[in-house]
Coordinates of C-alpha atoms (C1' of nucleotides) in Angstrom, one line a residue:
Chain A
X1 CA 84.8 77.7 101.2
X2 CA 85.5 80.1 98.2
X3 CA 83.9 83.1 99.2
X4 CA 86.6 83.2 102.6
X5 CA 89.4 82.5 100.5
X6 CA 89.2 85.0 97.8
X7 CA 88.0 87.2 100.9
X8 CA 91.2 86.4 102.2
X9 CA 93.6 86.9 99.1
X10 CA 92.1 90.4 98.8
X11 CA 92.2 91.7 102.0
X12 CA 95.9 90.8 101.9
X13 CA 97.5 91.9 98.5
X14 CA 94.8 95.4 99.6
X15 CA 97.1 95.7 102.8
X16 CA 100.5 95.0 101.1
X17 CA 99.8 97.3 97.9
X18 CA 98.9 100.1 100.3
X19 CA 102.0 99.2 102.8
X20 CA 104.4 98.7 100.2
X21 CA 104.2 101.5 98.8
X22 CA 104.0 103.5 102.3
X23 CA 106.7 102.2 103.2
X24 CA 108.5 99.6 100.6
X25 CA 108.7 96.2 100.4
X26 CA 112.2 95.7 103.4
X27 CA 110.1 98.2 105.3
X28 CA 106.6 96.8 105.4
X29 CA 106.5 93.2 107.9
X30 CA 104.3 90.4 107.4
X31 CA 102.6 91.6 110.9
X32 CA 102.0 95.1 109.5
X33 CA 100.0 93.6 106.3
X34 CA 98.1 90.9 108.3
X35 CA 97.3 93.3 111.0
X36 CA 95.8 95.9 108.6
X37 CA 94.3 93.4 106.6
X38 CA 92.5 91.8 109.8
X39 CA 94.0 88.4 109.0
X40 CA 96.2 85.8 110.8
X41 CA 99.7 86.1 110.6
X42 CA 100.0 82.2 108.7
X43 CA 97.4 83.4 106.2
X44 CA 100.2 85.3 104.0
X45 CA 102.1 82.2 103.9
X46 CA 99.1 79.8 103.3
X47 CA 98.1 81.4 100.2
X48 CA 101.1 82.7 98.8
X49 CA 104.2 81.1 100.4
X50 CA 106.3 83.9 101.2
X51 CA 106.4 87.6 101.4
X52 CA 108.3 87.4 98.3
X53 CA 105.5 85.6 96.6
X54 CA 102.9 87.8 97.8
X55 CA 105.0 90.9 96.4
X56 CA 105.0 89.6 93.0
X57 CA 101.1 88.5 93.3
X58 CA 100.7 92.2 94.2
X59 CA 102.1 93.5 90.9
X60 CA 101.0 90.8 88.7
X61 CA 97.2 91.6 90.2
X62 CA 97.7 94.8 88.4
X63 CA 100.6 94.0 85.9
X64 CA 98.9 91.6 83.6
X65 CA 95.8 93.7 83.0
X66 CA 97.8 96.8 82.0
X67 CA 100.7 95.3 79.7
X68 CA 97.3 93.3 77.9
X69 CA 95.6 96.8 77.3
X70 CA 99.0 98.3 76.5
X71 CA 99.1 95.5 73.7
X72 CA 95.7 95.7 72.9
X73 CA 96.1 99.3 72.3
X74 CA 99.0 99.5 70.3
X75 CA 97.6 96.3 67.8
X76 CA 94.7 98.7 67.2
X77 CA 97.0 102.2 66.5
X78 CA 98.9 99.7 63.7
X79 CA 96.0 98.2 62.4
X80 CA 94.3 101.5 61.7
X81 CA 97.9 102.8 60.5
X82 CA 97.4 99.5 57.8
X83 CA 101.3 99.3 57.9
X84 CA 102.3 103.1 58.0
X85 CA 104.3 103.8 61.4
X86 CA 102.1 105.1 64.1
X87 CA 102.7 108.7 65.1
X88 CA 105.4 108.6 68.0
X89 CA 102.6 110.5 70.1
X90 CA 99.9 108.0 70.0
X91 CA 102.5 105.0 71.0
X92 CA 103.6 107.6 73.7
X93 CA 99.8 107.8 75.0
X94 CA 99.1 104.2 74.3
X95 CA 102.4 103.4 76.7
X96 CA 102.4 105.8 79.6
X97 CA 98.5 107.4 78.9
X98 CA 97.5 104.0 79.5
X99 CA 99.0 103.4 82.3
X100 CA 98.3 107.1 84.4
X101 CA 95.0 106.5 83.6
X102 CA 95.1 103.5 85.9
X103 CA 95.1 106.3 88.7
X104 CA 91.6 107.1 88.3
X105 CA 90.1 103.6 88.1
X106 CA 90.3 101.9 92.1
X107 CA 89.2 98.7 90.7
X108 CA 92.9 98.3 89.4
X109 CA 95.0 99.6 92.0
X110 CA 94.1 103.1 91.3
X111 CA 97.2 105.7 92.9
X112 CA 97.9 103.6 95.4
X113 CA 99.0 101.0 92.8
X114 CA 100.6 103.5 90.8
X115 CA 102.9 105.3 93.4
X116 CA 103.9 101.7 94.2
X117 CA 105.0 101.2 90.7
X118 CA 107.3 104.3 90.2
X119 CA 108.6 103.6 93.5
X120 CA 109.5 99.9 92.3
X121 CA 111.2 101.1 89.2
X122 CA 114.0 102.2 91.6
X123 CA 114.1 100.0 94.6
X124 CA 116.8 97.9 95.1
X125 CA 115.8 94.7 95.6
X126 CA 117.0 92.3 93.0
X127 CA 114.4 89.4 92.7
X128 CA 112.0 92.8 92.6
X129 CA 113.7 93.8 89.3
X130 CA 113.8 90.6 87.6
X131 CA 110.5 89.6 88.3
X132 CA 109.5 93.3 86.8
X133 CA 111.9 93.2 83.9
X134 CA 110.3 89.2 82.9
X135 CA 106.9 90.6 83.3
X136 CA 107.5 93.8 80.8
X137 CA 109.6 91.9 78.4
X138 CA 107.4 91.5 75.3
X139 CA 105.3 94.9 76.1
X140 CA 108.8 96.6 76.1
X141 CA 110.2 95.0 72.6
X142 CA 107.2 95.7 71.1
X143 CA 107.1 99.6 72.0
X144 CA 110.3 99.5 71.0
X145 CA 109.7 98.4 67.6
X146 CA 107.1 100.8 67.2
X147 CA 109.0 103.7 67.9
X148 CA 111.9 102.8 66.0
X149 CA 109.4 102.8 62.7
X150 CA 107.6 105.8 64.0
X151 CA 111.0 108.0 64.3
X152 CA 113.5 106.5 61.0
X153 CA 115.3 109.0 61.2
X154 CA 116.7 108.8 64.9
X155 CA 119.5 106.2 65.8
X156 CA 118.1 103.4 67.6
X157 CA 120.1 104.0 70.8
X158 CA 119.1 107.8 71.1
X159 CA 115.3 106.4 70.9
X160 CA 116.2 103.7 73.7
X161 CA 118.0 106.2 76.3
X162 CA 114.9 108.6 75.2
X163 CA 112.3 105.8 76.7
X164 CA 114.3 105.5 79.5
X165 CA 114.3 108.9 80.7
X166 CA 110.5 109.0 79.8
X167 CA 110.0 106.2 82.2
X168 CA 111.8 107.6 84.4
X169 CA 109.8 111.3 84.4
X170 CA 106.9 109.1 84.7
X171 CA 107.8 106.8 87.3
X172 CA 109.2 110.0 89.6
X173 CA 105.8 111.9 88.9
X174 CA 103.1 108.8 89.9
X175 CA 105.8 107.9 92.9
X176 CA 104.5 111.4 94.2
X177 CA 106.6 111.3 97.2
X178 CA 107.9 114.7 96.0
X179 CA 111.5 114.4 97.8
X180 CA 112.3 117.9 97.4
X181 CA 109.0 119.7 98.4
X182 CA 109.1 121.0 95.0
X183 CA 105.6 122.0 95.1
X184 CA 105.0 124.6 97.6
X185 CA 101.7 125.4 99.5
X186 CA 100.4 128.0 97.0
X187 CA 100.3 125.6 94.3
X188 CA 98.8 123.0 96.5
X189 CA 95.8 125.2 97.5
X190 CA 95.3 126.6 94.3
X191 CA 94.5 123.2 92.7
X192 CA 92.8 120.7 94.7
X193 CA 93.6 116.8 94.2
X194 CA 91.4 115.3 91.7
X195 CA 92.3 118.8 89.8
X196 CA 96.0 118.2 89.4
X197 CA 95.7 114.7 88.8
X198 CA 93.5 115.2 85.7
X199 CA 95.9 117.8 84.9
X200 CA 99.4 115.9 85.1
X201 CA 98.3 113.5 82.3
X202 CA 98.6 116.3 79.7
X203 CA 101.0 118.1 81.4
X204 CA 103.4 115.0 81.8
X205 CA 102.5 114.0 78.3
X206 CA 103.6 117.2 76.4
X207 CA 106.5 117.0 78.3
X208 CA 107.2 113.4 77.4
X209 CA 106.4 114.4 73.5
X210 CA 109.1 117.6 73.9
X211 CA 111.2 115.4 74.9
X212 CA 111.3 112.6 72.6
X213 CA 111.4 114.8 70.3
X214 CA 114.2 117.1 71.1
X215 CA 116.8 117.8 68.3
X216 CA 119.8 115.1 68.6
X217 CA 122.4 116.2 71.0
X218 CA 126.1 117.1 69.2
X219 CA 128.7 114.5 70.5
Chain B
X1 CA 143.8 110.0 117.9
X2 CA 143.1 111.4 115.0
X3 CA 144.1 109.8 112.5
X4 CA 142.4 106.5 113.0
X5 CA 138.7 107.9 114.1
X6 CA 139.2 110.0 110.6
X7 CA 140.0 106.9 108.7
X8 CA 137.4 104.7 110.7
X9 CA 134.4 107.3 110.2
X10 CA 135.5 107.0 106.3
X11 CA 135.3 103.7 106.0
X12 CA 132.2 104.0 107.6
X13 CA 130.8 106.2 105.1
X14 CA 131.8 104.7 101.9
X15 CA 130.5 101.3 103.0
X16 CA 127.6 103.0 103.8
X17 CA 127.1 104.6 100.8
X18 CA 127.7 101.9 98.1
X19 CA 125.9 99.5 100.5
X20 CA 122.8 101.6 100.7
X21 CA 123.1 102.3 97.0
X22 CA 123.0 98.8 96.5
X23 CA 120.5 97.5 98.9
X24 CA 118.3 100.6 99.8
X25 CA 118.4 101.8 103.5
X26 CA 116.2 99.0 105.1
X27 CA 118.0 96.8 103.5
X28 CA 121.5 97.0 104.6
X29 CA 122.3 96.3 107.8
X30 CA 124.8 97.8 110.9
X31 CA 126.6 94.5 110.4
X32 CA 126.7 94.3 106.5
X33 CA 128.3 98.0 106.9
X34 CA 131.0 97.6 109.8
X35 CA 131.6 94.0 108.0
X36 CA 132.9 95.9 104.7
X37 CA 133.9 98.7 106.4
X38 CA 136.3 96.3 108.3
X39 CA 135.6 98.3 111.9
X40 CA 134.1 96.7 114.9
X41 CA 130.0 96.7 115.0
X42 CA 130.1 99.3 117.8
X43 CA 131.9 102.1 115.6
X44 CA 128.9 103.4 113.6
X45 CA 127.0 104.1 116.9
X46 CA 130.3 105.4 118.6
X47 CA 131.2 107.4 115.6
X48 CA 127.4 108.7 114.4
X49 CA 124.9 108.0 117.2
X50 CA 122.6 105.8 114.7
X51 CA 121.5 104.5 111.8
X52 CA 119.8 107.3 110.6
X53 CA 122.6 109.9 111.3
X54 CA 124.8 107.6 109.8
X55 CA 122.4 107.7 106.5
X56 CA 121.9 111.3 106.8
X57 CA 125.9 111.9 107.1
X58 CA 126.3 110.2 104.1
X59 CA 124.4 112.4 102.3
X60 CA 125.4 115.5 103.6
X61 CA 128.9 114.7 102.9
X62 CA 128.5 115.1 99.5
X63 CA 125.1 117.1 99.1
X64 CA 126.8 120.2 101.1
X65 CA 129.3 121.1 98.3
X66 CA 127.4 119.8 95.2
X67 CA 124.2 122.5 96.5
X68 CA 127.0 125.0 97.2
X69 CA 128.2 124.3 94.0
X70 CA 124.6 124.8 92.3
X71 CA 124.3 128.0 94.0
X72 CA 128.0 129.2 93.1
X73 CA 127.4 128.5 89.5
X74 CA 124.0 130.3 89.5
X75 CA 125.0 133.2 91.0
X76 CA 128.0 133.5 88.6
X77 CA 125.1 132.6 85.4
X78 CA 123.1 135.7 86.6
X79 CA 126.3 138.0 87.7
X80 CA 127.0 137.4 84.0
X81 CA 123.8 137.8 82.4
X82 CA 123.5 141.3 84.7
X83 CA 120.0 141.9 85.2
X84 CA 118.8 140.0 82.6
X85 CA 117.0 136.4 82.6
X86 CA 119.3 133.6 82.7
X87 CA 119.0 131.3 80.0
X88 CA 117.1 128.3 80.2
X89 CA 119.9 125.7 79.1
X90 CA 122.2 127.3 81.1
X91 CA 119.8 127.0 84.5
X92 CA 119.2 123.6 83.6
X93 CA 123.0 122.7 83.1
X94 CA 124.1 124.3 86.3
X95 CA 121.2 122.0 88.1
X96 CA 121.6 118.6 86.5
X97 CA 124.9 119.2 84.7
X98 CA 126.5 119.9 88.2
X99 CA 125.0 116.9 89.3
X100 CA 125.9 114.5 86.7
X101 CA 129.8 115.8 86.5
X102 CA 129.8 114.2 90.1
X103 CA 129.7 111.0 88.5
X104 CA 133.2 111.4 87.3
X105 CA 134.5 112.6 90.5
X106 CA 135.4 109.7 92.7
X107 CA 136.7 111.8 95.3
X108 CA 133.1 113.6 95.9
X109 CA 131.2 109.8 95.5
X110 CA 131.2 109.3 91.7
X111 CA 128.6 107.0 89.9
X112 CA 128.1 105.4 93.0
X113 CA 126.3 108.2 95.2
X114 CA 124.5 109.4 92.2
X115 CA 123.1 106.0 92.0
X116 CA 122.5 106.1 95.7
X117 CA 121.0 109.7 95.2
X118 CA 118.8 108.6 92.6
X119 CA 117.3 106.0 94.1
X120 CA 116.6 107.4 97.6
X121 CA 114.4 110.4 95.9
X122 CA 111.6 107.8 95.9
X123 CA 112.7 106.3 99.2
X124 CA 109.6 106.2 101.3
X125 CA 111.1 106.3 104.5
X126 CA 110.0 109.4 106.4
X127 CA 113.1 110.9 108.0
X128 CA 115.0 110.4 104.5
X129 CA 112.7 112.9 102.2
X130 CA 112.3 115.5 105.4
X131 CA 116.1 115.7 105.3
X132 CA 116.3 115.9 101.8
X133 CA 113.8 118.0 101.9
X134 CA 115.3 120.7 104.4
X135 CA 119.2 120.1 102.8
X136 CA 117.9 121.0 99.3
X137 CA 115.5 123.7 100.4
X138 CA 117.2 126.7 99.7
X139 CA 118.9 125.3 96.3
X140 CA 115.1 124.5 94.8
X141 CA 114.1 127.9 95.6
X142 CA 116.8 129.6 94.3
X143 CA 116.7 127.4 90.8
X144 CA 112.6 127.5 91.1
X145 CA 113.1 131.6 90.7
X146 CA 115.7 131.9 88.1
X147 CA 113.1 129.3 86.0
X148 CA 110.3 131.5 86.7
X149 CA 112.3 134.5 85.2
X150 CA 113.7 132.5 82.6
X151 CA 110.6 131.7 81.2
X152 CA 108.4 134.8 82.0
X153 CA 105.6 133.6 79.5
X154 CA 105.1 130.0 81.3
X155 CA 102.7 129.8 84.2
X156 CA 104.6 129.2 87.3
X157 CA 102.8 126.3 88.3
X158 CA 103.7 124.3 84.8
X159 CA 107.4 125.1 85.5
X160 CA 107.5 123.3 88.7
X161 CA 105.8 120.5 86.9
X162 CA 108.1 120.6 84.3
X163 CA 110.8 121.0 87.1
X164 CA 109.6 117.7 88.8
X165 CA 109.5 115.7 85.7
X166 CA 113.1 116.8 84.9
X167 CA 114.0 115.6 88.3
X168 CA 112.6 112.3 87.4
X169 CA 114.0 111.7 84.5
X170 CA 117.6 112.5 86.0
X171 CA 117.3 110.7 89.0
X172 CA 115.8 107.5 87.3
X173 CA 118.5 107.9 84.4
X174 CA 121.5 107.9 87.5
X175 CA 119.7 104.9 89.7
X176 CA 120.8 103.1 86.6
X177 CA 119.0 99.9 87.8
X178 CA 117.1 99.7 84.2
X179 CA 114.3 97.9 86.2
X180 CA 112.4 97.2 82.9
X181 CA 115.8 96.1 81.0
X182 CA 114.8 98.6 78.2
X183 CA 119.0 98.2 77.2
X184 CA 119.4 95.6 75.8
X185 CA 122.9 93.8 74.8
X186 CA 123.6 95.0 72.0
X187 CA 123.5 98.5 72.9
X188 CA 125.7 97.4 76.2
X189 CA 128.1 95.9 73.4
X190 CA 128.3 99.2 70.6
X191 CA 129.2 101.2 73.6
X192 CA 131.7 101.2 76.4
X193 CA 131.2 102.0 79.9
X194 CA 132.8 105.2 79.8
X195 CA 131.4 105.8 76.9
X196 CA 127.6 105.6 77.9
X197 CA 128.7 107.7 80.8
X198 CA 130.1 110.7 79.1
X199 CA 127.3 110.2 76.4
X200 CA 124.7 110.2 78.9
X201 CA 124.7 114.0 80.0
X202 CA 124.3 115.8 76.5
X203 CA 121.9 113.2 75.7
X204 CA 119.7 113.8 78.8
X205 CA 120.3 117.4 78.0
X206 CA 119.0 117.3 75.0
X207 CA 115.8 115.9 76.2
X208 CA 115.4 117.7 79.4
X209 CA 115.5 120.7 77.3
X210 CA 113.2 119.7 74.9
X211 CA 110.9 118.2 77.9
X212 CA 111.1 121.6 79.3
X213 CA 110.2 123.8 76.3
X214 CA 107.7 122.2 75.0
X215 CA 104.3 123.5 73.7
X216 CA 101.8 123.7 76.6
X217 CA 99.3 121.5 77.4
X218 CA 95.5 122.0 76.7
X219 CA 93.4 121.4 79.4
Chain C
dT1 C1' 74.9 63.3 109.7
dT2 C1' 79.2 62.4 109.1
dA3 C1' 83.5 62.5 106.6
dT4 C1' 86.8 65.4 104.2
dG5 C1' 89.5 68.9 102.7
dA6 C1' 90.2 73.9 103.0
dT7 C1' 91.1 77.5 105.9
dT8 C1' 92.0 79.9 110.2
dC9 C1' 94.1 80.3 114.6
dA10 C1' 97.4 80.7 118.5
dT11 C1' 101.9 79.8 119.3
dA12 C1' 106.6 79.0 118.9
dC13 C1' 111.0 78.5 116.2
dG14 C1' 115.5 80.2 115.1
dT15 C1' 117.6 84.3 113.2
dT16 C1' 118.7 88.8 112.6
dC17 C1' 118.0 93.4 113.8
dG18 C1' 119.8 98.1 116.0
dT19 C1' 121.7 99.4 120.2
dT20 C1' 124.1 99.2 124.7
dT21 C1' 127.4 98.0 128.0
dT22 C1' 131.8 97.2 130.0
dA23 C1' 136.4 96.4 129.5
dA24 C1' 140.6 96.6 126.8
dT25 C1' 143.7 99.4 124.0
dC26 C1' 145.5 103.3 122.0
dA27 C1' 147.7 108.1 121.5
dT28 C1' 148.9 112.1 123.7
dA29 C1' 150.0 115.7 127.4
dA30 C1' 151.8 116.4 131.8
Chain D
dT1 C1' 156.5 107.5 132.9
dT2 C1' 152.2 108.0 134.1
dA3 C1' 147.6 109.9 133.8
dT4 C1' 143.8 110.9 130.7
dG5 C1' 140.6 110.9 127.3
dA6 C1' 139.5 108.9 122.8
dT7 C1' 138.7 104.9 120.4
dT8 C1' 138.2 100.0 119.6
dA9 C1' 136.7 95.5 121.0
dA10 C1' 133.8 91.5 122.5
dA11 C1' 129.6 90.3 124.2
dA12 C1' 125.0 90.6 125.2
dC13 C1' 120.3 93.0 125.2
dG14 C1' 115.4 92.9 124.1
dA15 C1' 112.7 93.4 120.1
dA16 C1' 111.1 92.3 115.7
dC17 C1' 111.7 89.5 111.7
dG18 C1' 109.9 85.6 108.2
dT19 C1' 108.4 81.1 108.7
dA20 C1' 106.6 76.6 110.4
dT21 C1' 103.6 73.7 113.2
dG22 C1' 99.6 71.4 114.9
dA23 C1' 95.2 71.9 116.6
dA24 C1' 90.6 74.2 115.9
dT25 C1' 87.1 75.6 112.9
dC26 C1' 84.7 76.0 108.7
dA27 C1' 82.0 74.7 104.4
dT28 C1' 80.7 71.2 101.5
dA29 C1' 79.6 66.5 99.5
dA30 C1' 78.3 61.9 100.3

DNA sequence: TTATGATTCATACGTTCGTTTTAATCATAA
DNA sequence: TTATGATTAAAACGAACGTATGAATCATAA
């Protein structure tokens, strides 16, 4: 009886974490996911109500695990710090190294998961945003906090709007739809995949660091 | 004759626009449109074939002049700099700074197609990024170029990275949906709307700049 | 073995979707 | 004024949507 189920649950949030971010969550039907999960169409709404339901089991699949380690992380940097602020570039690599990291490891969601995730940042749909902005609440105060001690000097609000556009570089970068075709054929043949994946964490990270730590713009 | 089809392909347009800014493409539909628009449900097919054209003439209504634009204000960078490499700020201010001066300008969309804009560079629908693709084409080379000059002593390859993150970070900071609710109230409070607005673009500046020049990565 | 609750299944419900059709209405030129 | 082509209007199309129903099937405990 348990073996099934889980089965079941799996195959499902699999089909819609992969479909959702193909395609996005108005986009993707409940006959898409239960087709390519191999399920019956009632199964979605037997084990998680609703397809709204079943979008918010998707993230939380993943969520919860990351904004633990996220916490996890960052309790450690200030306990080795013993009360010192922790240097802005280890709460920016505890934040968003953290989570690009999650690409590599397919037990939690690995790209797929991710592209989802900087796709979601933006989409439109509003019990999407709420559910997202409950779900990061404490992680985000806390980061936060940490980077207000870590950079004194800088006016709270600059720090905030500097957060958000590091989110947002991130968020574009794992989205990897690449709108623009930005990145042209020579550059895709002369690095293959795995290649420029292990190589945008410290490229996106220095310039994340460059840009938090830009000199103050003159009003 | 002309003056109504005019007005009625207008009204079309601009409900289109703020609708799809609000709900995403999928998510607003022919009826939602024609109901604000106040036409009859028949007039977007009459007046633009489909949904799709419809979506594309939205953008292209105001994507044609703001890429002209880019491309007027570079050639005029590099007419002035005659021969010589066009600074960096300067390239990146005739990109983004072009773009976010739109937000003022009601009559070319204002905040609300930059929001729309924003948010539809990680829309995963299909025909939306291959017309984005092919409208900005000529733009991204053009900018990609006067980057690579720019900065002679960056590898190519880590400009267009840094090129893509700076996209994110824009296009994230313009959705303005602030999924994660990283502002909080009394940031909302110490400034005014207009304010944050005309705060926003030397403040991404700043940090676009800094994101940009920043010491490369180790691999 | 049988009873029980969990799960799967086929099917249908009512709604909404984008699009099409055909007729009415409008503005303009002859 | 009348003829003509452009535009608007009302209505309907078939398809796809998310969800609900009730019977069949399954695994397990008594």
């Amino acid at each position: 009886m348990e073996v099934r189920t889980v089965d079941t649950r799996e195959r499902i949030l699999d089909a819609g974490e992969r479909l959702f971010m193909a395609h996005g969550y108005e986009g993707t039907s409940m006959r898409q996911i239960t087709g390519e999960a191999g399920v019956n169409l009632a199964a979605v709404n037997y084990h998680f109500g609703s397809k709204e339901s079943l979008m918010q089991e998707v993230f939380r699949r993943r969520l919860d695990w990351l904004n633990e380690e996220r916490m996890r992380v960052l309790d450690e940097l200030e306990a080795e710090a013993a009360g010192q602020p922790v240097k802005p570039s280890a709460i920016v690599d505890a934040f968003f190294g953290t989570l690009l990291r999650m690409a590599g490891d397919e037990n939690r969601g690995g790209m797929t998961f991710l592209r989802l995730l900087g796709r979601t940042l933006t989409e439109p749909s509003e019990f999407i945003r709420a559910f997202l902005a409950h779900e990061y609440q404490a992680v985000m105060d806390r980061y936060k906090e940490a980077l207000f001690k870590a950079l004194p000097e800088v006016p709270k609000a600059e720090i905030v709007w500097r957060f958000h556009f590091m989110l947002g570089a991130t968020s574009y970068a794992i989205a990897g739809t690449d709108a623009l075709r930005l990145v042209t054929d020579w550059q895709i043949e002369a690095e293959d995949s795995t290649d420029r994946l292990d190589r945008l964490v410290p490229r996106l990270m220095s310039f994340l660091l460059g840009g938090l730590r830009a000199p103050l713009p003159q009003f």
